[in-house]
Amino acid sequence: MSRINDLIKELCPNGVMFKQIKDIASVTIGEFVHKNLQSEDGLYPVYNGGTSNTGFYNEYNNEGHKVIISARGANAGFINRVSGKYWAGNSCYTINITDETILDWNYLYQYLKNNQSTLLGVQQTGSIPAISKKQVKDFKIAIPPIEVQEEIVQILDKFGALEAELEAELEAELEARQSQYEFWRGRLFDNDDVPYLKISDFAKCCAGATPSTSHPEYWDNGTIPWMSSGEVNNIEIYSTEKKITELGYNSSSTKMLPINTVVVALAGQGKTRGLVAITRTEVCTNQSLCGIIPDDRVDNDYLFYYLQSRYKDLRRISSGDGTRGGLNLKMIGEYEVPVPSLDKQRAIVNVLNKFSKIINSYTEGLPAEIELRRQQYEYYRNKLLSFEELSED
């Protein structure tokens, strides 16, 4: 940082010139290429209105070192940089620097990236958010001497590389811990000498129901926790945001489930079906969930951990793997579970609780650590790219 300070003191002690993009570059928009013509086997990446390339195409309409901006869509105003040959779509602006001895393309990228929130904030509202070419061309940037620009780019690229390296290391560590956890969880349940029982032999299975939206009184100022399939995500459910006021609203099967009920998603969007949770509060559920209440032969947490380990198998036995596929109470009731002695069950739970605590510490700490590094990077980027505007006098 001392070198950059010395350069600024030497080359631009009183500030720098600010110029609109149209004064130092041309702004072009690309051409439409149908998604059907793009593939993973194409030669050149295709950029359009997203945050990354949409595919590859065998032709290109731009080449070199360019800064690009998403023109339309939810990510209108997103900044990226491309090196080499690429195809710019009709929702992609390309900034072509007029004189690279005055403006470094990587500096332009870093400066615009630092001001990306400003561009995102001026999206034209409508059915499709957009950034106009005029808004891009009129945007002002600080242009210090090229030596200062190059030093700033060098510093920020090092920060970015360190951030990416740390993020990869942390994610690899988390993945290793999760693999270790899944391995030992499988070993703990792998015992041929243990009898298998159907869930219906030792537990009661209950489905829920959803209050009608035509009766807002069921939802207004509610005190009874109500859980939907979207809240089941291989985690323990300690509470739920939605609350209702009454039970028995449209189904006799709708009852308050006790604490430590094991819950299985019978249906749901994406990969929800087959996910398992355990409640840590009394709760009622919607019709897409099955609440399992075991008798005194089976530990609730043991059942939770076992069914959680059988996610792929629960998906397999469900009626189809498409959007209409699903589990039902009969399938759950007939599903077989190994039932060792209660002492053995609780010993397994004790081991898995310790593993879960380690995994959760990584899962919670990883995003926080990555976010801290990003904030640190953004702080220095903003500091390095903040200049006083040189007075025209």
Coordinates of C-alpha atoms in Angstrom, one line a residue:
M1 CA 0.0 0.0 0.0
S2 CA 2.9 2.3 0.6
R3 CA 3.9 2.2 -3.1
I4 CA 0.4 3.3 -4.2
N5 CA 0.5 6.1 -1.8
D6 CA 3.8 7.3 -3.1
L7 CA 2.6 7.1 -6.7
I8 CA -0.5 9.2 -5.9
K9 CA 1.6 11.8 -4.0
E10 CA 4.0 12.0 -7.0
L11 CA 1.6 11.8 -10.0
C12 CA -1.7 13.1 -8.9
P13 CA -1.5 14.8 -5.5
N14 CA -4.4 17.2 -6.2
G15 CA -6.9 14.7 -7.6
V16 CA -7.6 13.0 -10.9
M17 CA -9.8 13.7 -13.9
F18 CA -13.3 12.1 -14.0
K19 CA -14.6 11.3 -17.5
Q20 CA -17.8 9.8 -18.8
I21 CA -17.4 6.4 -20.4
K22 CA -18.5 7.8 -23.8
D23 CA -15.5 10.1 -23.7
I24 CA -12.9 7.3 -23.4
A25 CA -14.7 4.2 -24.9
S26 CA -17.4 3.1 -27.2
V27 CA -20.4 1.0 -25.9
T28 CA -21.8 -1.7 -28.1
I29 CA -24.6 -4.2 -27.6
G30 CA -24.4 -7.8 -29.0
E31 CA -26.6 -9.9 -31.3
F32 CA -29.2 -12.5 -30.4
V33 CA -28.1 -16.1 -30.7
H34 CA -30.8 -18.8 -29.9
K35 CA -30.2 -21.0 -26.9
N36 CA -30.7 -24.1 -29.2
L37 CA -27.5 -23.1 -31.1
Q38 CA -25.5 -23.0 -27.9
S39 CA -23.8 -26.1 -26.4
E40 CA -21.1 -27.2 -24.1
D41 CA -19.1 -28.2 -27.2
G42 CA -19.0 -24.8 -28.8
L43 CA -15.8 -22.9 -29.3
Y44 CA -16.6 -19.5 -27.7
P45 CA -18.5 -18.5 -24.6
V46 CA -21.8 -16.6 -25.0
Y47 CA -22.6 -13.8 -22.6
N48 CA -26.0 -12.2 -22.3
G49 CA -28.0 -10.8 -19.4
G50 CA -26.8 -13.1 -16.6
T51 CA -23.8 -13.2 -14.3
S52 CA -21.9 -15.8 -16.3
N53 CA -21.9 -17.3 -19.8
T54 CA -25.1 -19.0 -21.0
G55 CA -23.3 -21.6 -23.1
F56 CA -20.9 -21.9 -26.0
Y57 CA -21.2 -21.0 -29.7
N58 CA -19.0 -21.7 -32.8
E59 CA -18.8 -18.1 -33.8
Y60 CA -17.7 -14.9 -32.0
N61 CA -18.5 -11.2 -32.4
N62 CA -16.0 -9.7 -30.0
E63 CA -12.4 -10.4 -29.0
G64 CA -9.7 -8.9 -26.8
H65 CA -9.8 -7.7 -23.2
K66 CA -13.2 -6.3 -22.6
V67 CA -15.5 -5.2 -19.8
I68 CA -19.1 -6.3 -20.2
I69 CA -22.3 -5.3 -18.5
S70 CA -25.6 -7.1 -18.4
A71 CA -28.2 -5.0 -20.1
R72 CA -31.5 -6.6 -19.2
G73 CA -33.0 -9.0 -16.7
A74 CA -32.8 -9.4 -13.0
N75 CA -29.0 -8.9 -13.2
A76 CA -29.1 -5.8 -15.3
G77 CA -26.0 -3.8 -14.3
F78 CA -23.8 -6.8 -13.4
I79 CA -20.2 -6.2 -14.3
N80 CA -17.9 -8.9 -15.8
R81 CA -14.6 -9.1 -17.7
V82 CA -13.8 -11.3 -20.7
S83 CA -10.5 -12.1 -22.3
G84 CA -10.2 -13.6 -25.7
K85 CA -13.0 -14.3 -28.3
Y86 CA -16.6 -14.4 -27.2
W87 CA -20.2 -13.9 -28.4
A88 CA -22.0 -10.9 -26.9
G89 CA -25.8 -11.5 -26.9
N90 CA -28.4 -8.8 -27.3
S91 CA -28.6 -8.3 -23.5
C92 CA -24.9 -7.7 -23.2
Y93 CA -23.0 -4.3 -23.4
T94 CA -19.3 -4.4 -24.4
I95 CA -17.1 -1.5 -23.4
N96 CA -14.3 -0.9 -26.0
I97 CA -11.6 1.3 -24.6
T98 CA -10.4 3.9 -27.1
D99 CA -6.8 4.4 -25.8
E100 CA -5.4 1.7 -23.6
T101 CA -2.3 3.9 -22.8
I102 CA -4.7 6.1 -20.8
L103 CA -7.1 3.5 -19.4
D104 CA -6.2 0.0 -18.3
W105 CA -9.1 -2.5 -19.0
N106 CA -8.6 -4.3 -15.6
Y107 CA -8.7 -1.0 -13.8
L108 CA -12.0 -0.1 -15.6
Y109 CA -13.4 -3.5 -14.5
Q110 CA -12.4 -2.9 -10.9
Y111 CA -13.7 0.6 -10.9
L112 CA -17.1 -0.4 -12.4
K113 CA -17.3 -3.5 -10.1
N114 CA -16.8 -1.2 -7.1
N115 CA -19.7 0.9 -8.3
Q116 CA -21.9 -2.0 -9.5
S117 CA -24.5 -1.4 -6.8
T118 CA -24.9 2.1 -8.3
L119 CA -25.6 0.7 -11.7
L120 CA -27.9 -2.0 -10.3
G121 CA -29.7 0.8 -8.4
V122 CA -30.6 2.7 -11.6
Q123 CA -32.3 -0.2 -13.3
Q124 CA -35.3 0.9 -15.3
T125 CA -38.4 -0.6 -13.8
G126 CA -41.0 -2.5 -15.9
S127 CA -41.8 -6.0 -16.8
I128 CA -38.1 -6.6 -17.4
P129 CA -35.4 -4.6 -15.5
A130 CA -32.9 -2.9 -17.8
I131 CA -29.9 -0.6 -18.0
S132 CA -29.9 1.7 -21.0
K133 CA -26.9 2.3 -23.2
K134 CA -27.1 6.0 -22.3
Q135 CA -26.9 5.2 -18.6
V136 CA -23.7 3.2 -19.3
K137 CA -22.2 5.9 -21.6
D138 CA -22.9 8.7 -19.2
F139 CA -21.4 6.9 -16.2
K140 CA -18.3 8.8 -14.8
I141 CA -15.1 7.1 -13.8
A142 CA -12.0 8.4 -12.1
I143 CA -8.9 8.2 -14.4
P144 CA -5.6 8.4 -12.5
P145 CA -2.3 8.0 -14.3
I146 CA -1.8 4.6 -15.9
E147 CA 1.0 3.7 -13.4
V148 CA -1.5 4.2 -10.5
Q149 CA -4.1 2.2 -12.3
E150 CA -1.7 -0.8 -12.9
E151 CA -0.6 -0.7 -9.2
I152 CA -4.3 -0.8 -8.1
V153 CA -5.1 -3.7 -10.3
Q154 CA -2.1 -5.6 -9.1
I155 CA -3.1 -5.2 -5.4
L156 CA -6.8 -6.0 -6.0
D157 CA -6.0 -9.1 -8.2
K158 CA -3.9 -10.4 -5.3
F159 CA -6.7 -9.8 -2.9
G160 CA -9.1 -11.5 -5.2
A161 CA -6.9 -14.5 -5.7
L162 CA -6.3 -14.9 -1.9
E163 CA -10.1 -14.7 -1.3
A164 CA -10.8 -17.3 -3.9
E165 CA -8.1 -19.6 -2.6
L166 CA -9.4 -19.3 1.0
E167 CA -13.0 -19.9 -0.1
A168 CA -11.9 -23.1 -2.0
E169 CA -9.9 -24.3 1.1
L170 CA -12.8 -23.7 3.5
E171 CA -15.3 -25.4 1.2
A172 CA -13.0 -28.4 0.7
E173 CA -12.6 -28.7 4.4
L174 CA -16.4 -28.7 4.9
E175 CA -16.9 -31.3 2.2
A176 CA -14.3 -33.5 3.8
R177 CA -16.0 -33.3 7.2
Q178 CA -19.4 -34.0 5.6
S179 CA -18.0 -37.1 3.8
Q180 CA -16.4 -38.3 7.0
Y181 CA -19.7 -37.8 8.8
E182 CA -21.7 -39.7 6.2
F183 CA -19.2 -42.5 6.2
W184 CA -19.3 -43.1 9.9
R185 CA -23.1 -42.6 10.0
G186 CA -23.4 -45.5 7.5
R187 CA -21.0 -47.7 9.5
L188 CA -23.0 -47.1 12.7
F189 CA -26.2 -48.3 11.1
D190 CA -24.5 -51.3 9.3
N191 CA -25.2 -54.3 11.5
D192 CA -26.6 -57.5 10.1
D193 CA -27.4 -58.9 13.6
V194 CA -30.0 -56.2 14.3
P195 CA -33.7 -57.0 13.7
Y196 CA -35.6 -54.8 11.2
L197 CA -39.1 -53.5 12.0
K198 CA -41.6 -51.7 9.8
I199 CA -42.2 -48.1 11.0
S200 CA -45.9 -49.0 11.4
D201 CA -44.9 -51.7 13.9
F202 CA -43.5 -49.2 16.4
A203 CA -44.8 -45.8 15.5
K204 CA -47.8 -43.8 14.5
C205 CA -47.7 -41.9 11.2
C206 CA -49.7 -38.7 10.9
A207 CA -50.3 -36.4 8.0
G208 CA -51.3 -32.8 8.3
A209 CA -53.5 -30.3 6.4
T210 CA -53.5 -26.7 5.3
P211 CA -56.0 -24.1 6.6
S212 CA -58.0 -22.6 3.8
T213 CA -56.9 -19.2 2.7
S214 CA -60.6 -18.2 2.5
H215 CA -60.5 -18.2 6.3
P216 CA -57.9 -15.6 7.3
E217 CA -58.9 -16.1 11.0
Y218 CA -56.9 -19.3 11.0
W219 CA -53.7 -17.3 10.3
D220 CA -54.3 -13.9 12.0
N221 CA -52.4 -13.6 15.3
G222 CA -51.8 -17.3 15.5
T223 CA -50.0 -19.1 18.3
I224 CA -49.8 -22.6 17.0
P225 CA -46.6 -23.4 15.0
W226 CA -47.4 -24.8 11.5
M227 CA -44.7 -26.3 9.3
S228 CA -44.7 -26.8 5.5
S229 CA -42.5 -29.0 3.4
G230 CA -40.3 -26.1 2.5
E231 CA -38.9 -26.0 6.1
V232 CA -37.7 -29.6 6.1
N233 CA -34.1 -29.5 5.0
N234 CA -32.2 -32.2 6.8
I235 CA -32.0 -30.0 9.8
E236 CA -33.6 -30.0 13.2
I237 CA -36.7 -27.7 13.3
Y238 CA -36.6 -25.7 16.5
S239 CA -39.4 -23.3 15.6
T240 CA -41.4 -22.3 12.6
E241 CA -42.3 -18.8 11.3
K242 CA -45.9 -19.6 10.3
K243 CA -48.5 -19.9 13.0
I244 CA -52.2 -20.7 13.0
T245 CA -55.0 -20.1 15.5
E246 CA -57.0 -23.4 15.4
L247 CA -56.7 -27.1 14.8
G248 CA -59.1 -29.4 13.0
Y249 CA -59.8 -26.8 10.3
N250 CA -60.3 -29.1 7.4
S251 CA -59.1 -32.6 8.3
S252 CA -59.6 -34.8 11.3
S253 CA -56.0 -36.0 10.9
T254 CA -54.6 -32.6 11.7
K255 CA -53.3 -32.7 15.2
M256 CA -50.6 -31.1 17.2
L257 CA -47.5 -33.2 17.0
P258 CA -45.4 -33.6 20.2
I259 CA -41.8 -32.4 20.7
N260 CA -39.2 -34.6 19.0
T261 CA -41.5 -35.8 16.3
V262 CA -39.6 -37.1 13.2
V263 CA -41.0 -35.4 10.1
V264 CA -40.5 -36.7 6.5
A265 CA -41.4 -34.6 3.4
L266 CA -43.8 -36.6 1.3
A267 CA -43.7 -34.1 -1.5
G268 CA -42.2 -30.7 -2.4
Q269 CA -40.3 -28.8 -5.0
G270 CA -36.9 -29.8 -6.2
K271 CA -35.1 -32.2 -3.8
T272 CA -37.4 -31.7 -0.9
R273 CA -39.2 -35.0 -1.1
G274 CA -37.5 -37.5 1.2
L275 CA -35.9 -34.9 3.5
V276 CA -36.1 -35.5 7.2
A277 CA -36.3 -33.2 10.2
I278 CA -37.0 -33.6 13.9
T279 CA -39.2 -31.0 15.7
R280 CA -38.0 -29.3 18.9
T281 CA -41.4 -27.7 19.6
E282 CA -45.0 -28.8 19.4
V283 CA -46.1 -28.2 15.8
C284 CA -48.8 -29.1 13.3
T285 CA -47.9 -29.6 9.6
N286 CA -49.4 -29.4 6.1
Q287 CA -50.5 -32.4 4.0
S288 CA -47.0 -32.7 2.4
L289 CA -45.4 -33.9 5.6
C290 CA -45.6 -37.1 7.6
G291 CA -45.1 -36.9 11.3
I292 CA -43.7 -40.1 12.9
I293 CA -44.2 -40.7 16.6
P294 CA -42.4 -43.8 17.8
D295 CA -43.2 -45.8 20.9
D296 CA -40.8 -46.5 23.8
R297 CA -38.9 -49.1 21.8
V298 CA -37.3 -46.6 19.5
D299 CA -35.4 -43.4 20.3
N300 CA -36.7 -40.4 18.4
D301 CA -33.3 -39.0 17.5
Y302 CA -32.1 -42.5 16.5
L303 CA -35.0 -42.7 14.0
F304 CA -34.3 -39.2 12.8
Y305 CA -30.6 -40.0 12.1
Y306 CA -31.4 -43.3 10.4
L307 CA -34.1 -41.9 8.1
Q308 CA -31.9 -38.9 7.3
S309 CA -29.2 -41.4 6.1
R310 CA -31.8 -43.0 3.8
Y311 CA -32.7 -40.0 1.8
K312 CA -31.7 -41.5 -1.6
D313 CA -33.6 -44.7 -0.8
L314 CA -36.7 -42.7 0.2
R315 CA -36.5 -40.9 -3.1
R316 CA -36.1 -44.3 -4.9
I317 CA -39.2 -45.8 -3.5
S318 CA -41.4 -42.7 -4.0
S319 CA -43.9 -43.0 -6.8
G320 CA -41.9 -41.6 -9.7
D321 CA -39.0 -39.1 -9.6
G322 CA -40.7 -36.3 -11.6
T323 CA -42.7 -33.4 -10.4
R324 CA -45.7 -35.6 -9.7
G325 CA -43.7 -38.2 -7.7
G326 CA -44.3 -38.5 -4.0
L327 CA -44.3 -40.6 -0.9
N328 CA -47.4 -41.5 1.2
L329 CA -48.2 -42.7 4.7
K330 CA -48.4 -46.3 3.5
M331 CA -44.9 -46.2 2.1
I332 CA -43.5 -44.6 5.2
G333 CA -45.4 -47.1 7.4
E334 CA -43.9 -50.1 5.5
Y335 CA -40.4 -48.7 5.5
E336 CA -38.1 -51.0 7.5
V337 CA -35.7 -49.7 10.2
P338 CA -33.0 -51.5 12.1
V339 CA -34.0 -51.5 15.8
P340 CA -31.1 -52.5 18.2
S341 CA -31.5 -52.1 22.0
L342 CA -32.3 -48.7 23.4
D343 CA -28.8 -48.5 24.9
K344 CA -27.3 -49.1 21.5
Q345 CA -29.6 -46.6 19.8
R346 CA -28.6 -43.9 22.4
A347 CA -24.9 -44.6 22.0
I348 CA -25.3 -44.1 18.2
V349 CA -27.2 -40.9 18.8
N350 CA -24.4 -39.7 21.1
V351 CA -21.7 -40.2 18.5
L352 CA -23.8 -38.6 15.7
N353 CA -24.7 -35.6 17.9
K354 CA -20.9 -34.9 18.3
F355 CA -20.4 -35.3 14.5
S356 CA -23.4 -33.0 13.8
K357 CA -22.0 -30.4 16.2
I358 CA -18.7 -30.3 14.3
I359 CA -20.4 -30.1 10.9
N360 CA -22.7 -27.4 12.1
S361 CA -19.8 -25.3 13.4
Y362 CA -18.2 -25.5 9.9
T363 CA -21.5 -24.9 8.1
E364 CA -22.2 -21.8 10.2
G365 CA -18.6 -20.6 10.3
L366 CA -17.8 -21.0 6.6
P367 CA -20.2 -18.4 5.3
A368 CA -19.2 -16.0 8.0
E369 CA -15.5 -16.4 7.2
I370 CA -16.1 -16.0 3.5
E371 CA -18.2 -12.9 4.0
L372 CA -15.6 -11.4 6.3
R373 CA -13.0 -11.8 3.6
R374 CA -15.3 -10.3 1.0
Q375 CA -16.0 -7.3 3.2
Q376 CA -12.2 -6.9 3.7
Y377 CA -11.6 -7.1 -0.1
E378 CA -14.4 -4.6 -0.8
Y379 CA -13.2 -2.2 1.9
Y380 CA -9.7 -2.1 0.3
R381 CA -11.1 -1.9 -3.2
N382 CA -13.3 1.1 -2.3
K383 CA -10.3 2.7 -0.5
L384 CA -8.0 2.3 -3.5
L385 CA -10.6 3.5 -6.0
S386 CA -11.7 6.6 -4.1
F387 CA -10.2 9.8 -5.7
E388 CA -10.6 13.5 -5.3
E389 CA -11.9 15.0 -8.6
L390 CA -9.4 17.4 -10.1
S391 CA -10.7 20.9 -10.3
E392 CA -11.0 22.2 -13.9
D393 CA -9.2 25.3 -12.7

